mmCIF file of C-alpha atoms in Angstrom:
data_model
loop_
_atom_site.group_PDB
_atom_site.id
_atom_site.type_symbol
_atom_site.label_atom_id
_atom_site.label_comp_id
_atom_site.label_asym_id
_atom_site.label_seq_id
_atom_site.Cartn_x
_atom_site.Cartn_y
_atom_site.Cartn_z
ATOM 1 C CA UNK A 116 -57.171 124.427 -48.447
ATOM 2 C CA UNK A 117 -59.456 123.613 -45.080
ATOM 3 C CA UNK A 118 -61.300 126.804 -44.416
ATOM 4 C CA UNK A 119 -63.469 127.515 -41.109
ATOM 5 C CA UNK A 120 -66.858 129.866 -41.076
ATOM 6 C CA UNK A 121 -66.887 132.467 -38.876
ATOM 7 C CA UNK A 122 -69.814 134.689 -38.205
ATOM 8 C CA UNK A 123 -68.194 138.204 -37.354
ATOM 9 C CA UNK A 124 -70.508 141.375 -36.033
ATOM 10 C CA UNK A 125 -69.923 144.102 -37.553
ATOM 11 C CA UNK A 126 -71.070 147.336 -35.724
ATOM 12 C CA UNK A 127 -73.188 149.256 -38.756
ATOM 13 C CA UNK A 128 -76.208 151.136 -36.773
ATOM 14 C CA UNK A 129 -79.976 150.928 -36.373
ATOM 15 C CA UNK A 130 -79.177 150.373 -40.651
ATOM 16 C CA UNK A 131 -77.029 148.623 -42.755
ATOM 17 C CA UNK A 132 -75.439 151.368 -45.101
ATOM 18 C CA UNK A 133 -75.688 149.234 -48.113
ATOM 19 C CA UNK A 134 -73.061 150.767 -50.093
ATOM 20 C CA UNK A 135 -70.569 150.189 -47.295
ATOM 21 C CA UNK A 136 -71.954 146.876 -46.925
ATOM 22 C CA UNK A 137 -71.034 145.831 -50.116
ATOM 23 C CA UNK A 138 -67.622 147.274 -50.165
ATOM 24 C CA UNK A 139 -66.614 145.703 -47.423
ATOM 25 C CA UNK A 140 -67.998 142.257 -49.003
ATOM 26 C CA UNK A 141 -66.053 142.876 -52.347
ATOM 27 C CA UNK A 142 -62.580 144.151 -50.747
ATOM 28 C CA UNK A 143 -62.852 140.576 -48.155
ATOM 29 C CA UNK A 144 -63.262 138.309 -51.129
ATOM 30 C CA UNK A 145 -59.885 140.092 -53.154
ATOM 31 C CA UNK A 146 -57.886 139.315 -50.172
ATOM 32 C CA UNK A 147 -55.625 136.241 -50.664
ATOM 33 C CA UNK A 148 -56.934 133.464 -47.935
ATOM 34 C CA UNK A 149 -60.662 134.176 -47.533
ATOM 35 C CA UNK A 150 -62.696 131.805 -50.099
ATOM 36 C CA UNK A 151 -65.447 133.653 -49.418
ATOM 37 C CA UNK A 152 -67.572 136.776 -47.636
ATOM 38 C CA UNK A 153 -71.589 136.790 -47.025
ATOM 39 C CA UNK A 154 -73.655 138.840 -45.234
ATOM 40 C CA UNK A 155 -75.714 136.740 -43.965
ATOM 41 C CA UNK A 156 -79.027 137.070 -40.760
ATOM 42 C CA UNK A 157 -77.613 140.635 -39.784
ATOM 43 C CA UNK A 158 -73.268 139.046 -39.725
ATOM 44 C CA UNK A 159 -70.715 138.997 -42.166
ATOM 45 C CA UNK A 160 -69.753 135.456 -42.955
ATOM 46 C CA UNK A 161 -66.555 134.257 -43.605
ATOM 47 C CA UNK A 162 -65.231 131.520 -44.656
ATOM 48 C CA UNK A 163 -61.174 131.846 -44.303
ATOM 49 C CA UNK A 164 -57.908 129.434 -43.955
ATOM 50 C CA UNK A 165 -56.994 132.976 -42.068
ATOM 51 C CA UNK A 166 -56.506 133.305 -38.099
ATOM 52 C CA UNK A 167 -59.966 134.578 -36.920
ATOM 53 C CA UNK A 168 -57.802 137.341 -35.367
ATOM 54 C CA UNK A 169 -56.239 138.196 -38.674
ATOM 55 C CA UNK A 170 -60.262 138.224 -40.225
ATOM 56 C CA UNK A 171 -61.457 140.883 -37.468
ATOM 57 C CA UNK A 172 -58.660 143.007 -38.511
ATOM 58 C CA UNK A 173 -59.126 143.351 -42.218
ATOM 59 C CA UNK A 174 -63.144 143.448 -41.635
ATOM 60 C CA UNK A 175 -62.957 146.467 -39.734
ATOM 61 C CA UNK A 176 -59.880 148.090 -41.353
ATOM 62 C CA UNK A 177 -62.083 147.764 -44.914
ATOM 63 C CA UNK A 178 -66.025 148.466 -43.020
ATOM 64 C CA UNK A 179 -64.035 151.568 -41.324
ATOM 65 C CA UNK A 180 -66.891 150.053 -38.055
ATOM 66 C CA UNK A 181 -65.902 147.807 -34.641
ATOM 67 C CA UNK A 182 -66.576 143.838 -35.320
ATOM 68 C CA UNK A 183 -66.682 141.031 -32.861
ATOM 69 C CA UNK A 184 -66.582 137.513 -33.299
ATOM 70 C CA UNK A 185 -69.783 135.912 -32.543
ATOM 71 C CA UNK A 186 -69.701 132.051 -33.992
ATOM 72 C CA UNK A 187 -66.249 129.939 -34.913
ATOM 73 C CA UNK A 188 -66.920 126.821 -36.980
ATOM 74 C CA UNK A 189 -69.808 124.943 -38.605
ATOM 75 C CA UNK A 190 -69.686 121.697 -36.302
ATOM 76 C CA UNK A 191 -68.741 121.605 -32.382
ATOM 77 C CA UNK A 192 -66.391 124.248 -31.382
ATOM 78 C CA UNK A 193 -65.083 125.128 -28.121
ATOM 79 C CA UNK A 194 -62.943 128.177 -26.560
ATOM 80 C CA UNK A 195 -60.279 128.996 -23.649
ATOM 81 C CA UNK A 196 -59.648 132.184 -22.377
ATOM 82 C CA UNK A 197 -55.684 131.548 -21.649
ATOM 83 C CA UNK A 198 -54.372 133.943 -18.888
ATOM 84 C CA UNK A 199 -50.668 133.688 -16.772
ATOM 85 C CA UNK A 200 -52.945 132.626 -13.095
ATOM 86 C CA UNK A 201 -51.377 134.450 -11.279
ATOM 87 C CA UNK A 202 -47.703 132.450 -11.932
ATOM 88 C CA UNK A 203 -45.560 134.614 -13.007
ATOM 89 C CA UNK A 204 -44.266 138.199 -13.338
ATOM 90 C CA UNK A 205 -46.040 139.212 -16.841
ATOM 91 C CA UNK A 206 -49.373 139.145 -17.991
ATOM 92 C CA UNK A 207 -49.889 136.940 -20.550
ATOM 93 C CA UNK A 208 -53.191 137.014 -21.786
ATOM 94 C CA UNK A 209 -55.761 135.855 -24.845
ATOM 95 C CA UNK A 210 -57.524 132.948 -26.485
ATOM 96 C CA UNK A 211 -57.920 129.824 -28.053
ATOM 97 C CA UNK A 212 -60.662 128.742 -29.887
ATOM 98 C CA UNK A 213 -61.336 124.950 -31.738
ATOM 99 C CA UNK A 214 -63.440 123.526 -34.382
ATOM 100 C CA UNK A 215 -63.991 120.500 -35.447
ATOM 101 C CA UNK A 216 -64.679 120.383 -39.170
ATOM 102 C CA UNK A 217 -66.076 118.713 -41.123
ATOM 103 C CA UNK A 218 -63.453 116.787 -42.755
ATOM 104 C CA UNK A 219 -62.535 115.638 -40.540
ATOM 105 C CA UNK A 220 -59.278 118.032 -38.406
ATOM 106 C CA UNK A 221 -59.227 119.934 -35.693
ATOM 107 C CA UNK A 222 -58.392 123.782 -36.557
ATOM 108 C CA UNK A 223 -56.637 125.707 -32.851
ATOM 109 C CA UNK A 224 -57.130 129.418 -33.880
ATOM 110 C CA UNK A 225 -55.730 131.454 -31.530
ATOM 111 C CA UNK A 226 -54.406 135.041 -30.274
ATOM 112 C CA UNK A 227 -52.099 135.444 -27.010
ATOM 113 C CA UNK A 228 -50.194 138.617 -26.101
ATOM 114 C CA UNK A 229 -47.508 139.178 -22.888
ATOM 115 C CA UNK A 230 -45.289 137.173 -24.335
ATOM 116 C CA UNK A 231 -41.103 137.657 -25.035
ATOM 117 C CA UNK A 232 -40.500 137.369 -28.740
ATOM 118 C CA UNK A 233 -39.953 133.782 -30.523
ATOM 119 C CA UNK A 234 -40.893 130.083 -30.150
ATOM 120 C CA UNK A 235 -43.709 129.109 -27.164
ATOM 121 C CA UNK A 236 -45.067 125.436 -26.679
ATOM 122 C CA UNK A 237 -48.986 125.081 -27.113
ATOM 123 C CA UNK A 238 -50.191 121.817 -25.022
ATOM 124 C CA UNK A 239 -53.789 120.130 -24.494
ATOM 125 C CA UNK A 240 -53.332 119.196 -20.689
ATOM 126 C CA UNK A 241 -55.033 116.179 -18.803
ATOM 127 C CA UNK A 242 -57.170 118.405 -16.681
ATOM 128 C CA UNK A 243 -59.213 121.947 -15.982
ATOM 129 C CA UNK A 244 -57.985 122.147 -12.569
ATOM 130 C CA UNK A 245 -56.700 125.735 -11.807
ATOM 131 C CA UNK A 246 -57.155 126.029 -8.024
ATOM 132 C CA UNK A 247 -52.962 126.380 -8.409
ATOM 133 C CA UNK A 248 -53.192 128.006 -11.623
ATOM 134 C CA UNK A 249 -51.261 126.124 -13.925
ATOM 135 C CA UNK A 250 -49.358 124.235 -11.723
ATOM 136 C CA UNK A 251 -52.396 121.716 -11.592
ATOM 137 C CA UNK A 252 -53.531 121.301 -15.413
ATOM 138 C CA UNK A 253 -51.422 117.921 -14.825
ATOM 139 C CA UNK A 254 -49.600 116.242 -17.392
ATOM 140 C CA UNK A 255 -50.164 116.042 -21.638
ATOM 141 C CA UNK A 256 -52.887 115.048 -22.595
ATOM 142 C CA UNK A 257 -51.754 111.717 -23.641
ATOM 143 C CA UNK A 258 -54.686 108.673 -24.194
ATOM 144 C CA UNK A 259 -52.528 106.541 -26.254
ATOM 145 C CA UNK A 260 -48.891 106.704 -23.997
ATOM 146 C CA UNK A 261 -47.196 107.730 -26.471
ATOM 147 C CA UNK A 262 -44.200 110.102 -25.888
ATOM 148 C CA UNK A 263 -43.629 113.630 -26.321
ATOM 149 C CA UNK A 264 -43.420 114.369 -30.441
ATOM 150 C CA UNK A 265 -44.861 116.970 -32.590
ATOM 151 C CA UNK A 266 -48.340 118.001 -34.311
ATOM 152 C CA UNK A 267 -46.642 115.866 -37.678
ATOM 153 C CA UNK A 268 -46.125 112.701 -36.030
ATOM 154 C CA UNK A 269 -48.439 110.136 -35.869
ATOM 155 C CA UNK A 270 -50.948 108.865 -33.324
ATOM 156 C CA UNK A 271 -48.858 106.698 -31.449
ATOM 157 C CA UNK A 272 -46.031 108.955 -31.754
ATOM 158 C CA UNK A 273 -46.855 111.240 -29.386
ATOM 159 C CA UNK A 274 -49.243 112.468 -27.149
ATOM 160 C CA UNK A 275 -52.797 113.804 -28.584
ATOM 161 C CA UNK A 276 -51.831 117.212 -27.214
ATOM 162 C CA UNK A 277 -48.566 118.168 -28.401
ATOM 163 C CA UNK A 278 -49.578 121.569 -30.729
ATOM 164 C CA UNK A 279 -46.612 122.197 -31.091
ATOM 165 C CA UNK A 280 -44.813 126.028 -31.078
ATOM 166 C CA UNK A 281 -46.539 129.664 -32.035
ATOM 167 C CA UNK A 282 -44.371 132.411 -32.601
ATOM 168 C CA UNK A 283 -45.084 136.091 -30.713
ATOM 169 C CA UNK A 284 -43.708 138.485 -32.453
ATOM 170 C CA UNK A 285 -41.476 141.690 -30.988
ATOM 171 C CA UNK A 286 -44.606 143.074 -29.358
ATOM 172 C CA UNK A 287 -45.252 140.105 -27.235
ATOM 173 C CA UNK A 288 -48.691 138.678 -29.350
ATOM 174 C CA UNK A 289 -48.694 135.408 -31.025
ATOM 175 C CA UNK A 290 -51.220 134.897 -33.792
ATOM 176 C CA UNK A 291 -51.977 131.641 -35.454
ATOM 177 C CA UNK A 292 -54.073 128.503 -36.769
ATOM 178 C CA UNK A 293 -53.123 124.881 -36.106
ATOM 179 C CA UNK A 294 -54.160 122.303 -38.293
ATOM 180 C CA UNK A 295 -53.765 118.942 -36.301
ATOM 181 C CA UNK A 296 -55.204 115.706 -37.560
ATOM 182 C CA UNK A 297 -54.955 113.870 -33.810
ATOM 183 C CA UNK A 298 -56.924 116.056 -31.172
ATOM 184 C CA UNK A 299 -60.826 115.663 -31.478
ATOM 185 C CA UNK A 300 -62.985 118.772 -29.787
ATOM 186 C CA UNK A 301 -65.640 116.321 -27.626
ATOM 187 C CA UNK A 302 -61.936 114.507 -26.402
ATOM 188 C CA UNK A 303 -60.373 118.031 -24.945
ATOM 189 C CA UNK A 304 -63.523 120.136 -23.158
ATOM 190 C CA UNK A 305 -63.629 120.156 -19.666
ATOM 191 C CA UNK A 306 -59.860 119.459 -20.003
ATOM 192 C CA UNK A 307 -57.143 122.644 -20.475
ATOM 193 C CA UNK A 308 -54.676 124.168 -22.807
ATOM 194 C CA UNK A 309 -51.243 125.860 -21.968
ATOM 195 C CA UNK A 310 -48.826 127.995 -23.120
ATOM 196 C CA UNK A 311 -45.101 127.643 -22.630
ATOM 197 C CA UNK A 312 -42.307 129.668 -21.558
ATOM 198 C CA UNK A 313 -40.057 128.148 -24.154
ATOM 199 C CA UNK A 314 -39.356 126.455 -27.205
ATOM 200 C CA UNK A 315 -40.837 122.499 -27.704
ATOM 201 C CA UNK A 316 -38.256 120.550 -29.483
ATOM 202 C CA UNK A 317 -40.881 118.549 -29.925
ATOM 203 C CA UNK A 318 -39.254 115.126 -28.710
ATOM 204 C CA UNK A 319 -36.681 115.554 -30.983
ATOM 205 C CA UNK A 320 -33.941 116.979 -28.524
ATOM 206 C CA UNK A 321 -31.240 115.795 -26.899
ATOM 207 C CA UNK A 322 -32.001 116.888 -22.625
ATOM 208 C CA UNK A 323 -33.804 113.857 -20.703
ATOM 209 C CA UNK A 324 -37.166 116.196 -20.915
ATOM 210 C CA UNK A 325 -37.697 116.025 -24.597
ATOM 211 C CA UNK A 326 -39.525 113.112 -24.574
ATOM 212 C CA UNK A 327 -41.772 114.483 -21.872
ATOM 213 C CA UNK A 328 -42.764 118.192 -22.873
ATOM 214 C CA UNK A 329 -40.058 119.222 -25.222
ATOM 215 C CA UNK A 330 -38.063 120.391 -22.910
ATOM 216 C CA UNK A 331 -40.341 123.947 -23.058
ATOM 217 C CA UNK A 332 -40.397 125.248 -19.974
ATOM 218 C CA UNK A 333 -43.115 125.624 -17.667
ATOM 219 C CA UNK A 334 -46.346 126.666 -18.369
ATOM 220 C CA UNK A 335 -47.138 130.691 -18.165
ATOM 221 C CA UNK A 336 -50.731 130.919 -19.373
ATOM 222 C CA UNK A 337 -53.494 128.546 -19.084
ATOM 223 C CA UNK A 338 -57.403 128.108 -19.317
ATOM 224 C CA UNK A 339 -59.995 125.995 -19.552
ATOM 225 C CA UNK A 340 -61.512 124.386 -22.623
ATOM 226 C CA UNK A 341 -64.947 124.928 -22.585
ATOM 227 C CA UNK A 342 -67.958 124.215 -25.150
ATOM 228 C CA UNK A 343 -68.780 127.215 -27.961
ATOM 229 C CA UNK A 344 -70.655 128.923 -29.863
ATOM 230 C CA UNK A 345 -70.676 128.298 -33.802
ATOM 231 C CA UNK A 346 -71.720 130.116 -36.311
ATOM 232 C CA UNK A 347 -75.199 131.037 -36.178
ATOM 233 C CA UNK A 348 -75.830 129.600 -32.947
ATOM 234 C CA UNK A 349 -76.053 132.196 -30.343
ATOM 235 C CA UNK A 350 -77.884 135.402 -30.977
ATOM 236 C CA UNK A 351 -77.977 137.128 -28.055
ATOM 237 C CA UNK A 352 -75.752 140.879 -27.674
ATOM 238 C CA UNK A 353 -75.317 141.298 -23.533
ATOM 239 C CA UNK A 354 -73.960 139.277 -20.466
ATOM 240 C CA UNK A 355 -75.575 138.058 -18.477
ATOM 241 C CA UNK A 356 -72.725 138.714 -16.286
ATOM 242 C CA UNK A 357 -72.276 142.157 -15.963
ATOM 243 C CA UNK A 358 -74.602 143.424 -18.580
ATOM 244 C CA UNK A 359 -71.902 144.721 -21.148
ATOM 245 C CA UNK A 360 -73.042 144.629 -24.656
ATOM 246 C CA UNK A 361 -71.241 143.057 -27.244
ATOM 247 C CA UNK A 362 -70.007 146.531 -28.813
ATOM 248 C CA UNK A 363 -69.015 147.890 -25.165
ATOM 249 C CA UNK A 364 -67.241 144.525 -24.272
ATOM 250 C CA UNK A 365 -65.185 144.730 -27.608
ATOM 251 C CA UNK A 366 -62.576 147.921 -26.096
ATOM 252 C CA UNK A 367 -62.886 146.871 -21.939
ATOM 253 C CA UNK A 368 -60.768 143.701 -19.897
ATOM 254 C CA UNK A 369 -62.205 140.589 -19.457
ATOM 255 C CA UNK A 370 -62.896 141.618 -15.556
ATOM 256 C CA UNK A 371 -62.037 143.944 -12.592
ATOM 257 C CA UNK A 372 -61.952 148.180 -13.147
ATOM 258 C CA UNK A 373 -63.123 149.339 -16.188
ATOM 259 C CA UNK A 374 -65.154 146.223 -17.070
ATOM 260 C CA UNK A 375 -68.198 148.181 -15.841
ATOM 261 C CA UNK A 376 -70.256 151.379 -16.289
ATOM 262 C CA UNK A 377 -70.334 152.454 -12.646
ATOM 263 C CA UNK A 378 -73.461 153.904 -13.044
ATOM 264 C CA UNK A 379 -75.771 151.215 -14.422
ATOM 265 C CA UNK A 380 -73.876 148.532 -12.084
ATOM 266 C CA UNK A 381 -77.951 146.659 -12.038
ATOM 267 C CA UNK A 382 -78.699 146.018 -15.684
ATOM 268 C CA UNK A 383 -77.239 142.412 -16.032
ATOM 269 C CA UNK A 384 -79.716 141.856 -12.961
ATOM 270 C CA UNK A 385 -82.607 143.639 -15.168
ATOM 271 C CA UNK A 386 -81.859 142.152 -18.834
ATOM 272 C CA UNK A 387 -80.897 138.850 -17.474
ATOM 273 C CA UNK A 388 -84.202 137.118 -18.443
ATOM 274 C CA UNK A 389 -85.001 139.020 -21.366
ATOM 275 C CA UNK A 390 -84.036 136.917 -25.303
ATOM 276 C CA UNK A 391 -81.317 139.057 -26.162
ATOM 277 C CA UNK A 392 -79.162 138.481 -22.993
ATOM 278 C CA UNK A 393 -76.275 135.477 -23.605
ATOM 279 C CA UNK A 394 -74.609 133.873 -20.822
ATOM 280 C CA UNK A 395 -70.828 135.526 -21.415
ATOM 281 C CA UNK A 396 -70.320 137.223 -24.120
ATOM 282 C CA UNK A 397 -66.787 136.611 -25.340
ATOM 283 C CA UNK A 398 -66.898 132.620 -25.772
#
């Protein structure tokens, strides 16, 4: 069982209730898919093979407190905030995190909302150019010049960026954890990741585009892959961009109306040079 370590901040308040903390840790460790849960340096460290969004829901339900993911993975990590980039009628938004595990495989962990129910292809693309939205991100990342395939295919029989399919439920949410043996985090930072409108046939179909993109259609959401913090690499709690603290940010949109409290518009500027500021809370 290949696991990832997650650093989960829990809003226990100024003083941690020991009874609540111990109960939370005990119940987390009893969950199938969670190998370990310990309290360390002000956060709960969870070792798991479950998707991070599922772990956050478990921590929230077991503790009765708000929880946010502060760090993902022990080694080099990356993240992409994906959206529909104004390309479509639907508003697709989500996050995909990438971790290079010590064992070698890459983990792609994500949660995406706004999709139509059913299967959707996920692919890493050549460039991080969003000047024309998802139309300018290039072809699938394919350094070996291979035909399109699936994540179970060997290196020479698939695009390196072919990550297969995710499945959205009736509410339009897809929660997933993909383990891949071809991609490496250091090769994809600065590129982009996209989710397509349809199912990827993994290069096994009869359509003329099967060996190109799995006949999965055009991207409905995409985002640039950027370097992100691993566990205990980011001790800061306020966004320098707008001064929103991590607990408030959890329940606010990424940008625009409702993001910042209007009566405190200069908080980010006032806090900008303190040790508690970080460039962007969500990454």
